[in-house]
mmCIF file of C-alpha atoms and ligand atoms in Angstrom:
data_model
loop_
_atom_site.group_PDB
_atom_site.id
_atom_site.type_symbol
_atom_site.label_atom_id
_atom_site.label_comp_id
_atom_site.label_asym_id
_atom_site.label_seq_id
_atom_site.Cartn_x
_atom_site.Cartn_y
_atom_site.Cartn_z
ATOM 1 C CA MET A 277 -0.048 -0.072 0.066
ATOM 2 C CA LEU A 278 1.137 3.409 -0.834
ATOM 3 C CA ILE A 279 -0.389 6.440 0.841
ATOM 4 C CA ALA A 280 0.726 9.745 -0.710
ATOM 5 C CA GLY A 281 0.001 13.330 0.556
ATOM 6 C CA ASN A 282 -0.305 15.965 -1.983
ATOM 7 C CA TRP A 283 -0.041 19.270 -0.176
ATOM 8 C CA LYS A 284 -0.687 21.304 -3.370
ATOM 9 C CA MET A 285 0.205 24.882 -2.733
ATOM 10 C CA PHE A 286 0.212 24.732 1.062
ATOM 11 C CA LYS A 287 2.776 24.735 3.675
ATOM 12 C CA ALA A 288 6.078 26.687 3.381
ATOM 13 C CA GLN A 289 9.318 25.556 5.222
ATOM 14 C CA ALA A 290 8.503 26.282 8.789
ATOM 15 C CA GLU A 291 5.067 24.517 8.496
ATOM 16 C CA THR A 292 6.791 21.717 6.856
ATOM 17 C CA ARG A 293 9.170 21.389 9.810
ATOM 18 C CA ALA A 294 6.215 21.435 12.136
ATOM 19 C CA PHE A 295 4.429 18.734 10.276
ATOM 20 C CA CYS A 296 7.488 16.510 10.310
ATOM 21 C CA ALA A 297 7.851 17.040 14.022
ATOM 22 C CA ALA A 298 4.263 15.985 14.792
ATOM 23 C CA PHE A 299 3.716 13.331 12.077
ATOM 24 C CA GLU A 300 3.899 9.660 13.341
ATOM 25 C CA PRO A 301 3.237 7.239 10.350
ATOM 26 C CA PRO A 302 2.738 3.542 11.122
ATOM 27 C CA ASP A 303 5.362 0.920 10.137
ATOM 28 C CA GLY A 304 4.456 -1.274 7.165
ATOM 29 C CA VAL A 305 2.935 1.362 4.866
ATOM 30 C CA ASP A 306 4.848 3.119 2.081
ATOM 31 C CA VAL A 307 4.106 6.851 3.011
ATOM 32 C CA VAL A 308 5.185 9.717 0.866
ATOM 33 C CA ILE A 309 4.715 13.471 1.071
ATOM 34 C CA CYS A 310 4.491 15.789 -1.889
ATOM 35 C CA PRO A 311 5.139 19.345 -0.756
ATOM 36 C CA PRO A 312 5.629 22.427 -2.914
ATOM 37 C CA PHE A 313 9.193 22.816 -4.493
ATOM 38 C CA THR A 314 10.299 25.278 -1.874
ATOM 39 C CA SER A 315 9.444 22.944 0.923
ATOM 40 C CA LEU A 316 11.012 19.854 -0.527
ATOM 41 C CA ALA A 317 14.421 20.206 1.204
ATOM 42 C CA ALA A 318 12.749 20.681 4.643
ATOM 43 C CA ALA A 319 10.652 17.641 4.187
ATOM 44 C CA VAL A 320 13.625 15.587 3.209
ATOM 45 C CA GLU A 321 15.563 16.940 6.224
ATOM 46 C CA GLY A 322 12.506 15.892 8.310
ATOM 47 C CA GLY A 323 13.159 12.373 7.528
ATOM 48 C CA LEU A 324 10.100 11.701 5.100
ATOM 49 C CA THR A 325 10.043 9.998 1.800
ATOM 50 C CA VAL A 326 9.459 13.108 -0.543
ATOM 51 C CA PHE A 327 7.985 13.397 -4.016
ATOM 52 C CA ALA A 328 7.583 16.673 -6.005
ATOM 53 C CA GLN A 329 4.287 17.654 -7.562
ATOM 54 C CA ASN A 330 5.724 18.044 -11.022
ATOM 55 C CA VAL A 331 8.946 17.411 -13.076
ATOM 56 C CA HIS A 332 10.233 18.552 -16.411
ATOM 57 C CA TRP A 333 11.547 16.081 -19.097
ATOM 58 C CA ALA A 334 14.604 18.103 -20.248
ATOM 59 C CA ASP A 335 17.994 17.798 -18.321
ATOM 60 C CA ASP A 336 18.067 21.687 -18.486
ATOM 61 C CA GLY A 337 17.298 24.466 -20.770
ATOM 62 C CA ALA A 338 15.186 27.574 -21.307
ATOM 63 C CA PHE A 339 12.059 26.344 -19.513
ATOM 64 C CA THR A 340 11.090 29.212 -17.138
ATOM 65 C CA GLY A 341 9.206 27.892 -14.141
ATOM 66 C CA GLU A 342 10.161 24.268 -14.581
ATOM 67 C CA ILE A 343 12.273 21.857 -12.369
ATOM 68 C CA SER A 344 14.402 19.081 -13.742
ATOM 69 C CA VAL A 345 14.874 15.429 -12.490
ATOM 70 C CA ALA A 346 18.429 16.136 -11.409
ATOM 71 C CA MET A 347 17.406 19.199 -9.330
ATOM 72 C CA LEU A 348 15.002 17.034 -7.499
ATOM 73 C CA GLN A 349 17.502 14.187 -6.914
ATOM 74 C CA GLU A 350 20.095 16.670 -5.633
ATOM 75 C CA LEU A 351 17.605 17.415 -2.795
ATOM 76 C CA GLY A 352 16.987 13.640 -2.114
ATOM 77 C CA VAL A 353 13.623 13.749 -3.600
ATOM 78 C CA ALA A 354 12.525 10.124 -4.453
ATOM 79 C CA GLY A 355 9.711 10.682 -7.124
ATOM 80 C CA SER A 356 7.180 13.120 -8.588
ATOM 81 C CA ILE A 357 3.389 13.436 -9.391
ATOM 82 C CA VAL A 358 2.748 14.037 -12.903
ATOM 83 C CA GLY A 359 -0.330 15.081 -14.808
ATOM 84 C CA HIS A 360 -2.528 16.131 -11.754
ATOM 85 C CA SER A 361 -5.989 17.283 -12.841
ATOM 86 C CA GLU A 362 -5.135 20.749 -11.495
ATOM 87 C CA ARG A 363 -2.198 20.997 -13.797
ATOM 88 C CA ARG A 364 -4.592 19.767 -16.633
ATOM 89 C CA GLN A 365 -7.491 22.061 -15.802
ATOM 90 C CA TYR A 366 -5.713 25.393 -14.886
ATOM 91 C CA PHE A 367 -2.219 25.067 -16.616
ATOM 92 C CA GLY A 368 -3.089 23.296 -19.943
ATOM 93 C CA GLU A 369 -1.269 20.035 -19.098
ATOM 94 C CA THR A 370 -1.756 17.472 -21.804
ATOM 95 C CA ASP A 371 -1.536 13.654 -22.060
ATOM 96 C CA GLU A 372 1.485 13.942 -24.227
ATOM 97 C CA ARG A 373 3.428 16.186 -21.870
ATOM 98 C CA THR A 374 2.360 14.229 -18.848
ATOM 99 C CA ALA A 375 3.954 11.082 -20.533
ATOM 100 C CA ARG A 376 7.021 12.827 -21.343
ATOM 101 C CA ARG A 377 7.478 13.896 -17.687
ATOM 102 C CA ALA A 378 6.710 10.472 -16.519
ATOM 103 C CA ALA A 379 9.139 8.805 -18.838
ATOM 104 C CA ALA A 380 12.202 11.261 -18.094
ATOM 105 C CA ALA A 381 11.635 10.698 -14.448
ATOM 106 C CA LEU A 382 11.321 6.957 -14.570
ATOM 107 C CA VAL A 383 14.462 6.685 -16.838
ATOM 108 C CA ALA A 384 16.399 8.742 -14.381
ATOM 109 C CA GLY A 385 15.363 6.541 -11.322
ATOM 110 C CA LEU A 386 12.527 8.497 -9.738
ATOM 111 C CA ARG A 387 9.216 7.018 -8.835
ATOM 112 C CA VAL A 388 6.226 8.372 -10.527
ATOM 113 C CA ILE A 389 2.654 8.872 -9.716
ATOM 114 C CA ALA A 390 0.681 9.659 -12.884
ATOM 115 C CA CYS A 391 -2.860 11.033 -12.394
ATOM 116 C CA VAL A 392 -5.838 10.260 -14.474
ATOM 117 C CA GLY A 393 -9.599 10.827 -14.027
ATOM 118 C CA GLU A 394 -12.736 12.144 -15.626
ATOM 119 C CA LEU A 395 -14.582 15.432 -15.341
ATOM 120 C CA GLU A 396 -18.084 15.329 -13.839
ATOM 121 C CA ALA A 397 -19.540 16.230 -17.254
ATOM 122 C CA GLU A 398 -17.477 13.472 -18.786
ATOM 123 C CA ARG A 399 -18.928 10.908 -16.411
ATOM 124 C CA GLU A 400 -22.580 12.092 -16.833
ATOM 125 C CA ALA A 401 -22.126 11.744 -20.642
ATOM 126 C CA GLY A 402 -21.002 8.203 -20.285
ATOM 127 C CA GLN A 403 -17.353 8.998 -21.274
ATOM 128 C CA THR A 404 -15.475 7.734 -18.198
ATOM 129 C CA ASP A 405 -13.846 4.788 -19.912
ATOM 130 C CA ALA A 406 -12.988 6.627 -23.140
ATOM 131 C CA VAL A 407 -11.385 9.452 -20.890
ATOM 132 C CA LEU A 408 -9.377 6.968 -18.851
ATOM 133 C CA ARG A 409 -8.363 4.916 -22.003
ATOM 134 C CA ARG A 410 -7.243 8.089 -23.632
ATOM 135 C CA GLN A 411 -5.148 9.208 -20.569
ATOM 136 C CA ILE A 412 -3.669 5.673 -19.851
ATOM 137 C CA SER A 413 -2.698 5.107 -23.542
ATOM 138 C CA ALA A 414 -0.102 7.751 -23.309
ATOM 139 C CA LEU A 415 1.816 5.903 -20.513
ATOM 140 C CA GLU A 416 4.247 3.162 -20.655
ATOM 141 C CA PRO A 417 4.250 0.529 -17.865
ATOM 142 C CA HIS A 418 7.305 0.617 -15.518
ATOM 143 C CA PRO A 419 8.045 -0.969 -12.181
ATOM 144 C CA GLU A 420 8.412 2.548 -10.571
ATOM 145 C CA LEU A 421 5.242 3.830 -12.000
ATOM 146 C CA VAL A 422 1.933 4.110 -10.125
ATOM 147 C CA VAL A 423 -1.397 5.584 -11.489
ATOM 148 C CA ALA A 424 -3.570 7.655 -9.362
ATOM 149 C CA TYR A 425 -7.296 7.518 -10.345
ATOM 150 C CA GLU A 426 -8.682 10.951 -9.294
ATOM 151 C CA PRO A 427 -12.322 11.511 -10.446
ATOM 152 C CA VAL A 428 -12.223 15.447 -10.810
ATOM 153 C CA TRP A 429 -15.711 15.884 -9.365
ATOM 154 C CA ALA A 430 -14.422 14.162 -6.137
ATOM 155 C CA ILE A 431 -11.366 16.440 -5.670
ATOM 156 C CA GLY A 432 -11.576 19.049 -2.728
ATOM 157 C CA THR A 433 -15.609 18.606 -2.928
ATOM 158 C CA GLY A 434 -16.222 16.149 -0.115
ATOM 159 C CA ARG A 435 -17.845 14.003 -2.789
ATOM 160 C CA THR A 436 -15.866 10.832 -2.358
ATOM 161 C CA ALA A 437 -16.418 8.251 -5.165
ATOM 162 C CA THR A 438 -18.204 5.342 -3.617
ATOM 163 C CA PRO A 439 -16.047 2.206 -3.037
ATOM 164 C CA GLU A 440 -17.990 0.590 -5.912
ATOM 165 C CA ILE A 441 -17.198 3.446 -8.420
ATOM 166 C CA ALA A 442 -13.575 3.560 -7.471
ATOM 167 C CA GLN A 443 -13.312 -0.254 -7.675
ATOM 168 C CA GLU A 444 -14.890 -0.391 -11.137
ATOM 169 C CA ALA A 445 -12.582 2.476 -12.439
ATOM 170 C CA HIS A 446 -9.551 0.867 -10.870
ATOM 171 C CA ALA A 447 -10.300 -2.584 -12.455
ATOM 172 C CA PHE A 448 -10.714 -0.833 -15.804
ATOM 173 C CA ILE A 449 -7.406 0.971 -15.528
ATOM 174 C CA LYS A 450 -5.593 -2.238 -14.667
ATOM 175 C CA SER A 451 -7.117 -3.889 -17.659
ATOM 176 C CA LEU A 452 -5.259 -1.288 -19.662
ATOM 177 C CA ILE A 453 -1.898 -1.045 -17.686
ATOM 178 C CA ASP A 454 -0.368 -3.442 -15.247
ATOM 179 C CA VAL A 455 0.621 -0.988 -12.367
ATOM 180 C CA PRO A 456 -0.638 -0.343 -8.904
ATOM 181 C CA VAL A 457 -3.605 2.205 -8.673
ATOM 182 C CA LEU A 458 -4.139 4.751 -6.008
ATOM 183 C CA TYR A 459 -7.452 6.467 -5.352
ATOM 184 C CA GLY A 460 -7.748 10.304 -4.776
ATOM 185 C CA GLY A 461 -10.537 12.515 -4.201
ATOM 186 C CA SER A 462 -11.752 13.576 -0.699
ATOM 187 C CA VAL A 463 -10.104 10.637 1.086
ATOM 188 C CA LYS A 464 -10.446 11.168 4.835
ATOM 189 C CA PRO A 465 -9.750 9.137 8.003
ATOM 190 C CA GLU A 466 -13.578 8.240 8.007
ATOM 191 C CA ASN A 467 -13.685 6.733 4.435
ATOM 192 C CA ALA A 468 -10.198 5.556 3.996
ATOM 193 C CA ALA A 469 -10.609 1.912 5.217
ATOM 194 C CA GLU A 470 -13.568 1.365 3.064
ATOM 195 C CA LEU A 471 -11.977 2.596 -0.109
ATOM 196 C CA LEU A 472 -8.555 0.716 0.529
ATOM 197 C CA ALA A 473 -10.381 -2.415 1.240
ATOM 198 C CA GLN A 474 -11.376 -2.605 -2.424
ATOM 199 C CA PRO A 475 -9.291 -5.421 -4.249
ATOM 200 C CA ASP A 476 -7.987 -3.012 -6.981
ATOM 201 C CA VAL A 477 -7.317 -0.035 -4.598
ATOM 202 C CA ASP A 478 -3.668 -0.130 -3.979
ATOM 203 C CA GLY A 479 -3.377 2.985 -1.973
ATOM 204 C CA ALA A 480 -4.416 6.561 -1.820
ATOM 205 C CA LEU A 481 -3.396 10.106 -3.019
ATOM 206 C CA VAL A 482 -4.663 12.446 -0.369
ATOM 207 C CA GLY A 483 -4.994 16.244 -0.690
ATOM 208 C CA GLY A 484 -6.661 18.343 2.105
ATOM 209 C CA ALA A 485 -6.584 15.469 4.771
ATOM 210 C CA SER A 486 -2.782 15.160 4.309
ATOM 211 C CA LEU A 487 -2.215 18.675 5.635
ATOM 212 C CA ASP A 488 -2.893 17.628 9.202
ATOM 213 C CA PRO A 489 -0.421 15.180 10.705
ATOM 214 C CA ASP A 490 -2.992 13.355 12.831
ATOM 215 C CA SER A 491 -5.639 13.016 10.086
ATOM 216 C CA PHE A 492 -2.871 11.820 7.618
ATOM 217 C CA ALA A 493 -1.501 9.333 10.039
ATOM 218 C CA ALA A 494 -4.954 7.955 10.665
ATOM 219 C CA ILE A 495 -5.299 7.406 6.840
ATOM 220 C CA CYS A 496 -2.000 5.637 6.785
ATOM 221 C CA ARG A 497 -3.186 3.351 9.562
ATOM 222 C CA ALA A 498 -6.308 2.578 7.708
ATOM 223 C CA ALA A 499 -3.949 1.013 5.087
ATOM 224 C CA LEU A 500 -2.590 -1.658 7.451
HETATM 225 P P1 13P B 44 -8.706 16.100 -1.837
HETATM 226 O O1 13P B 44 -8.191 14.822 -0.960
HETATM 227 O O2 13P B 44 -8.399 17.458 -1.226
HETATM 228 O O3 13P B 44 -9.950 15.904 -2.424
HETATM 229 O O4 13P B 44 -7.549 16.232 -3.063
HETATM 230 C C1 13P B 44 -7.326 15.082 -3.771
HETATM 231 C C2 13P B 44 -6.141 15.406 -4.716
HETATM 232 O O5 13P B 44 -6.265 16.114 -5.696
HETATM 233 C C3 13P B 44 -4.773 14.632 -4.449
HETATM 234 O O6 13P B 44 -3.902 14.781 -5.432
#
């Protein structure tokens, strides 16, 4: 089981140090924190396994605002999220660029969480499978690749997918690519155990509830 906390644009360095001091994850669960770029070093120093929230495919170059794999590795960062729905929705991220980011990171030895998931309108129009198929088809399987299924209508809304909806989507994704699949979207201590009990749910990508050390530790314990 992999339980990853995506902090999004929350927690500068002092708050990151405070989180590390208070966070007591259980043994036996693969726990990862994904802070903003400027808090990565503080999280590594705090003894956590740390992923970035994005990574560029080029070794270096004129790519204002981007961060390379080597820059992350120099800090002791172990992996990266790619293709998060907020990158896709607000910053024009594409399937093709998501795949390039993933491939470059994997070749260089980083672990990768590649995010997929349908919009509410796409689910209502019966397009969920087609959207997932398109997003997954850009990716190549790799031993260090994990997919996160994050239905966009469940992110930050408190509207968690039911365990049945999550299981159905995870099974479909696994029929397309043979890698572990995490669920993301309003995962909380109260619903984590039920979601993680589904046979094709291999962990969670947690947003809001990963910001509090006690609630994130409770979600990690639900994976045991
Ligand atoms: P929430 O857990 O806040 O819904 O966020 C999910 C998410 O986007 C994790 O990447």
